[in-house]
Amino acid sequence: NAGVTQTPKFQVLKTGQSMTLQCAQDMNHEYMSWYRQDPGMGLRLIHYSVGAGITDQGEVPNGYNVSRSTTEDFPLRLLSAAPSQTSVYFCASSYRLTGLNEQFFGPGTRLTVL
Amino acid sequence: GQQLNQSPQSMFIQEGEDVSMNCTSSSIFNTWLWYKQEPGEGPVLLIALYKAGELTSNGRLTAQFGITRKDSFLNISASIPSDVGIYFCAGLNYGGSQGNLIFGKGTKLSVKP
């Protein structure tokens, strides 16, 4: 198993550009989530999904969109990037919601918005 | 919203020393988790605690779930250079459609050989 994979590993955007951060898992996990990590802030939940076709907002959803068309993939879209979105983004998955204690994290995408 | 206070923010220790860090909250959690994050990687779960008062070990790591359910600590004994990283606590409550997993801000550990 590859576990949780994220692409790209690094990205630089200009303000106003759009992009999609990719996340995939091959463990047949129902629950997937996106976090952002800022210096001194820990990890904060952006969006999550409890299964294909079902998504919901986390703590800091503004400026981000998600969709879950398959069990394996959970892309995060920035429609109009802002400097405040400069951060490290982590995707995570677990077998189900009640397995949050067993989340697997991807290696992260480091995003810089100029 | 709920917040976790994790301390210390950073530690610089000599190889072989013991390390202690803790997390406190104003809210009760049903589960406490401790993660380690190495540079360029995502967090990796070290220890999960499910019951108030529970003391759990994983090699040189020992963690406890506080009796009040509002705190937890992590100890590392006889530190080695590969212990370097950022350690995060997280409190977890199940409820509604989301569950509620809150992360502390991390303790950055540096170990001098």
mmCIF file of C-alpha atoms in Angstrom:
data_model
loop_
_atom_site.group_PDB
_atom_site.id
_atom_site.type_symbol
_atom_site.label_atom_id
_atom_site.label_comp_id
_atom_site.label_asym_id
_atom_site.label_seq_id
_atom_site.Cartn_x
_atom_site.Cartn_y
_atom_site.Cartn_z
ATOM 1 C CA ASN A 1 0.000 0.000 0.000
ATOM 2 C CA ALA A 2 1.206 3.510 -0.797
ATOM 3 C CA GLY A 3 -0.846 4.923 2.109
ATOM 4 C CA VAL A 4 -1.836 8.570 1.722
ATOM 5 C CA THR A 5 -0.179 10.369 -1.169
ATOM 6 C CA GLN A 6 -0.219 14.094 -1.876
ATOM 7 C CA THR A 7 0.856 16.074 -4.918
ATOM 8 C CA PRO A 8 2.552 18.397 -5.483
ATOM 9 C CA LYS A 9 5.068 18.488 -2.641
ATOM 10 C CA PHE A 10 5.823 22.183 -3.203
ATOM 11 C CA GLN A 11 3.910 24.921 -5.042
ATOM 12 C CA VAL A 12 4.281 28.656 -5.507
ATOM 13 C CA LEU A 13 1.276 30.658 -6.675
ATOM 14 C CA LYS A 14 0.570 34.280 -7.395
ATOM 15 C CA THR A 15 -2.346 35.990 -5.693
ATOM 16 C CA GLY A 16 -5.557 35.225 -7.554
ATOM 17 C CA GLN A 17 -4.353 32.029 -9.211
ATOM 18 C CA SER A 18 -6.251 28.805 -8.747
ATOM 19 C CA MET A 19 -4.969 25.318 -8.176
ATOM 20 C CA THR A 20 -5.913 21.893 -6.896
ATOM 21 C CA LEU A 21 -4.022 19.968 -4.272
ATOM 22 C CA GLN A 22 -4.344 16.255 -4.877
ATOM 23 C CA CYS A 23 -4.817 13.600 -2.204
ATOM 24 C CA ALA A 24 -5.274 9.880 -2.693
ATOM 25 C CA GLN A 25 -5.364 6.843 -0.429
ATOM 26 C CA ASP A 26 -5.363 3.159 -1.315
ATOM 27 C CA MET A 27 -6.533 1.786 2.030
ATOM 28 C CA ASN A 28 -10.287 1.918 1.243
ATOM 29 C CA HIS A 29 -10.755 4.477 4.012
ATOM 30 C CA GLU A 30 -14.142 6.131 4.294
ATOM 31 C CA TYR A 31 -13.032 9.230 6.175
ATOM 32 C CA MET A 32 -10.695 11.774 4.590
ATOM 33 C CA SER A 33 -9.774 15.262 5.700
ATOM 34 C CA TRP A 34 -7.647 18.283 4.896
ATOM 35 C CA TYR A 35 -5.676 20.251 7.479
ATOM 36 C CA ARG A 36 -3.489 23.296 7.251
ATOM 37 C CA GLN A 37 -0.467 23.778 9.460
ATOM 38 C CA ASP A 38 0.855 27.236 10.214
ATOM 39 C CA PRO A 39 3.838 28.070 12.429
ATOM 40 C CA GLY A 40 2.824 28.044 16.061
ATOM 41 C CA MET A 41 -0.772 27.080 15.218
ATOM 42 C CA GLY A 42 -0.836 23.298 15.166
ATOM 43 C CA LEU A 43 -3.124 21.626 12.634
ATOM 44 C CA ARG A 44 -6.535 23.051 11.786
ATOM 45 C CA LEU A 45 -9.274 21.184 9.958
ATOM 46 C CA ILE A 46 -10.346 22.708 6.628
ATOM 47 C CA HIS A 47 -12.820 20.196 5.141
ATOM 48 C CA TYR A 48 -13.612 16.558 5.656
ATOM 49 C CA SER A 49 -15.546 13.747 4.027
ATOM 50 C CA VAL A 50 -17.176 10.717 5.603
ATOM 51 C CA GLY A 51 -17.600 8.940 2.278
ATOM 52 C CA ALA A 52 -17.889 9.360 -1.477
ATOM 53 C CA GLY A 53 -20.304 12.146 -2.321
ATOM 54 C CA ILE A 54 -20.335 13.569 1.221
ATOM 55 C CA THR A 55 -18.268 16.555 2.331
ATOM 56 C CA ASP A 56 -18.524 19.099 5.104
ATOM 57 C CA GLN A 57 -16.713 22.105 6.502
ATOM 58 C CA GLY A 58 -14.174 22.045 9.279
ATOM 59 C CA GLU A 59 -12.790 24.857 11.389
ATOM 60 C CA VAL A 60 -11.255 27.020 8.614
ATOM 61 C CA PRO A 61 -13.121 26.309 5.314
ATOM 62 C CA ASN A 62 -13.170 29.795 3.747
ATOM 63 C CA GLY A 63 -11.336 30.018 0.422
ATOM 64 C CA TYR A 64 -11.297 26.253 -0.153
ATOM 65 C CA ASN A 65 -13.555 23.816 -1.989
ATOM 66 C CA VAL A 66 -13.559 20.030 -1.917
ATOM 67 C CA SER A 67 -15.322 17.168 -3.630
ATOM 68 C CA ARG A 68 -15.295 13.410 -3.112
ATOM 69 C CA SER A 69 -16.336 11.591 -6.280
ATOM 70 C CA THR A 70 -14.483 8.392 -5.374
ATOM 71 C CA THR A 71 -13.448 6.706 -2.136
ATOM 72 C CA GLU A 72 -9.780 7.064 -3.070
ATOM 73 C CA ASP A 73 -9.485 10.754 -3.980
ATOM 74 C CA PHE A 74 -10.163 13.957 -2.066
ATOM 75 C CA PRO A 75 -8.831 17.033 -3.910
ATOM 76 C CA LEU A 76 -8.654 20.472 -2.305
ATOM 77 C CA ARG A 77 -9.253 23.457 -4.568
ATOM 78 C CA LEU A 78 -8.124 27.022 -4.084
ATOM 79 C CA LEU A 79 -10.239 29.124 -6.448
ATOM 80 C CA SER A 80 -8.402 32.435 -5.939
ATOM 81 C CA ALA A 81 -5.255 32.082 -3.880
ATOM 82 C CA ALA A 82 -4.427 34.670 -1.207
ATOM 83 C CA PRO A 83 -1.190 35.202 0.753
ATOM 84 C CA SER A 84 -3.062 34.130 3.908
ATOM 85 C CA GLN A 85 -3.295 30.667 2.374
ATOM 86 C CA THR A 86 0.470 30.237 2.505
ATOM 87 C CA SER A 87 0.778 27.130 4.648
ATOM 88 C CA VAL A 88 1.585 23.442 4.717
ATOM 89 C CA TYR A 89 -1.416 21.319 3.811
ATOM 90 C CA PHE A 90 -1.917 17.787 5.063
ATOM 91 C CA CYS A 91 -4.416 15.238 3.881
ATOM 92 C CA ALA A 92 -5.393 12.437 6.244
ATOM 93 C CA SER A 93 -7.600 9.357 6.134
ATOM 94 C CA SER A 94 -9.022 6.794 8.492
ATOM 95 C CA TYR A 95 -11.163 3.701 8.073
ATOM 96 C CA ARG A 96 -14.212 5.558 9.358
ATOM 97 C CA LEU A 97 -15.156 8.547 11.484
ATOM 98 C CA THR A 98 -14.919 6.511 14.641
ATOM 99 C CA GLY A 99 -11.345 5.674 13.642
ATOM 100 C CA LEU A 100 -10.144 9.282 13.896
ATOM 101 C CA ASN A 101 -7.660 8.077 16.456
ATOM 102 C CA GLU A 102 -6.091 6.002 13.689
ATOM 103 C CA GLN A 103 -5.710 8.667 11.029
ATOM 104 C CA PHE A 104 -2.883 8.323 8.535
ATOM 105 C CA PHE A 105 -1.365 11.582 7.324
ATOM 106 C CA GLY A 106 0.151 12.290 3.927
ATOM 107 C CA PRO A 107 3.582 13.925 3.575
ATOM 108 C CA GLY A 108 2.130 17.399 3.009
ATOM 109 C CA THR A 109 2.093 20.086 0.326
ATOM 110 C CA ARG A 110 4.022 23.266 1.073
ATOM 111 C CA LEU A 111 2.185 26.172 -0.607
ATOM 112 C CA THR A 112 3.475 29.718 -0.938
ATOM 113 C CA VAL A 113 1.208 32.465 -2.284
ATOM 114 C CA LEU A 114 2.999 35.612 -3.382
ATOM 115 C CA GLY B 1 -13.740 27.100 20.172
ATOM 116 C CA GLN B 2 -11.882 24.460 22.109
ATOM 117 C CA GLN B 3 -8.167 24.974 22.556
ATOM 118 C CA LEU B 4 -5.317 22.894 23.847
ATOM 119 C CA ASN B 5 -2.421 24.466 25.690
ATOM 120 C CA GLN B 6 0.714 22.489 24.984
ATOM 121 C CA SER B 7 3.954 23.174 26.825
ATOM 122 C CA PRO B 8 6.762 23.733 26.569
ATOM 123 C CA GLN B 9 6.829 25.290 23.112
ATOM 124 C CA SER B 10 10.378 24.047 22.552
ATOM 125 C CA MET B 11 13.064 22.078 24.354
ATOM 126 C CA PHE B 12 16.810 21.782 23.877
ATOM 127 C CA ILE B 13 18.229 18.795 25.718
ATOM 128 C CA GLN B 14 21.316 16.639 25.887
ATOM 129 C CA GLU B 15 21.229 13.103 24.584
ATOM 130 C CA GLY B 16 20.348 10.723 27.405
ATOM 131 C CA GLU B 17 18.139 13.177 29.283
ATOM 132 C CA ASP B 18 14.483 12.523 30.007
ATOM 133 C CA VAL B 19 11.831 14.764 28.454
ATOM 134 C CA SER B 20 8.395 15.725 29.698
ATOM 135 C CA MET B 21 5.703 17.697 27.905
ATOM 136 C CA ASN B 22 2.026 18.210 28.610
ATOM 137 C CA CYS B 23 -1.287 19.384 27.262
ATOM 138 C CA THR B 24 -4.127 21.008 29.129
ATOM 139 C CA SER B 25 -7.611 22.013 28.119
ATOM 140 C CA SER B 26 -10.616 23.739 29.596
ATOM 141 C CA SER B 27 -12.770 21.032 27.972
ATOM 142 C CA ILE B 28 -13.106 17.320 28.602
ATOM 143 C CA PHE B 29 -11.920 14.875 25.947
ATOM 144 C CA ASN B 30 -12.768 11.205 25.514
ATOM 145 C CA THR B 31 -9.479 10.369 23.862
ATOM 146 C CA TRP B 32 -5.998 11.861 23.973
ATOM 147 C CA LEU B 33 -3.507 11.301 21.167
ATOM 148 C CA TRP B 34 0.188 12.054 20.854
ATOM 149 C CA TYR B 35 1.839 12.508 17.441
ATOM 150 C CA LYS B 36 5.394 13.086 16.258
ATOM 151 C CA GLN B 37 6.193 15.055 13.127
ATOM 152 C CA GLU B 38 9.602 14.966 11.489
ATOM 153 C CA PRO B 39 10.735 17.636 9.011
ATOM 154 C CA GLY B 40 8.993 17.351 5.649
ATOM 155 C CA GLU B 41 6.622 14.639 6.849
ATOM 156 C CA GLY B 42 3.089 14.360 8.178
ATOM 157 C CA PRO B 43 2.324 13.581 11.825
ATOM 158 C CA VAL B 44 2.625 9.971 12.919
ATOM 159 C CA LEU B 45 0.599 8.597 15.817
ATOM 160 C CA LEU B 46 2.729 7.567 18.814
ATOM 161 C CA ILE B 47 0.261 6.781 21.577
ATOM 162 C CA ALA B 48 -3.526 6.805 21.978
ATOM 163 C CA LEU B 49 -5.207 7.040 25.405
ATOM 164 C CA TYR B 50 -8.852 6.117 25.874
ATOM 165 C CA LYS B 51 -9.586 6.151 29.597
ATOM 166 C CA ALA B 52 -9.083 8.677 32.380
ATOM 167 C CA GLY B 53 -6.043 7.711 34.429
ATOM 168 C CA GLU B 54 -4.707 5.407 31.730
ATOM 169 C CA LEU B 55 -0.924 5.133 31.524
ATOM 170 C CA THR B 56 0.421 3.710 28.262
ATOM 171 C CA SER B 57 3.965 3.051 27.076
ATOM 172 C CA ASN B 58 5.459 2.674 23.626
ATOM 173 C CA GLY B 59 9.138 1.851 24.002
ATOM 174 C CA ARG B 60 10.822 4.814 25.699
ATOM 175 C CA LEU B 61 7.620 6.856 25.465
ATOM 176 C CA THR B 62 5.034 6.967 28.232
ATOM 177 C CA ALA B 63 1.817 8.954 28.139
ATOM 178 C CA GLN B 64 -0.979 9.424 30.650
ATOM 179 C CA PHE B 65 -4.604 10.459 30.338
ATOM 180 C CA GLY B 66 -5.350 12.843 33.195
ATOM 181 C CA ILE B 67 -7.940 11.925 35.798
ATOM 182 C CA THR B 68 -9.949 15.093 35.070
ATOM 183 C CA ARG B 69 -9.931 14.197 31.312
ATOM 184 C CA LYS B 70 -8.670 17.740 30.675
ATOM 185 C CA ASP B 71 -4.988 16.994 30.428
ATOM 186 C CA SER B 72 -2.342 14.551 29.273
ATOM 187 C CA PHE B 73 1.412 14.288 29.433
ATOM 188 C CA LEU B 74 4.102 12.567 27.388
ATOM 189 C CA ASN B 75 7.467 11.479 28.759
ATOM 190 C CA ILE B 76 10.454 10.346 26.718
ATOM 191 C CA SER B 77 13.170 8.559 28.642
ATOM 192 C CA ALA B 78 16.863 8.481 27.728
ATOM 193 C CA SER B 79 16.474 10.700 24.661
ATOM 194 C CA ILE B 80 18.432 9.957 21.490
ATOM 195 C CA PRO B 81 19.128 12.153 18.443
ATOM 196 C CA SER B 82 16.361 10.522 16.390
ATOM 197 C CA ASP B 83 13.796 11.800 18.920
ATOM 198 C CA VAL B 84 14.169 15.221 17.272
ATOM 199 C CA GLY B 85 10.901 16.525 15.874
ATOM 200 C CA ILE B 86 7.694 18.280 16.800
ATOM 201 C CA TYR B 87 5.378 16.478 19.202
ATOM 202 C CA PHE B 88 1.676 17.249 19.055
ATOM 203 C CA CYS B 89 -1.055 16.360 21.472
ATOM 204 C CA ALA B 90 -4.625 16.082 20.245
ATOM 205 C CA GLY B 91 -7.890 15.755 22.095
ATOM 206 C CA LEU B 92 -10.735 13.833 20.496
ATOM 207 C CA ASN B 93 -14.458 13.666 21.150
ATOM 208 C CA TYR B 94 -16.869 11.735 19.001
ATOM 209 C CA GLY B 95 -20.159 13.385 18.300
ATOM 210 C CA GLY B 96 -22.316 14.536 15.434
ATOM 211 C CA SER B 97 -21.080 13.963 11.905
ATOM 212 C CA GLN B 98 -17.593 15.249 12.426
ATOM 213 C CA GLY B 99 -16.052 14.100 15.584
ATOM 214 C CA ASN B 100 -13.936 16.765 17.164
ATOM 215 C CA LEU B 101 -10.162 16.399 16.913
ATOM 216 C CA ILE B 102 -8.291 19.404 18.310
ATOM 217 C CA PHE B 103 -4.507 19.704 18.035
ATOM 218 C CA GLY B 104 -2.118 21.450 20.360
ATOM 219 C CA LYS B 105 0.452 23.828 18.885
ATOM 220 C CA GLY B 106 3.314 21.404 19.311
ATOM 221 C CA THR B 107 6.530 21.016 21.292
ATOM 222 C CA LYS B 108 9.696 21.233 19.221
ATOM 223 C CA LEU B 109 12.344 18.902 20.596
ATOM 224 C CA SER B 110 16.044 19.313 19.822
ATOM 225 C CA VAL B 111 18.551 16.738 21.099
ATOM 226 C CA LYS B 112 22.237 17.518 21.281
ATOM 227 C CA PRO B 113 24.468 14.452 20.855
#
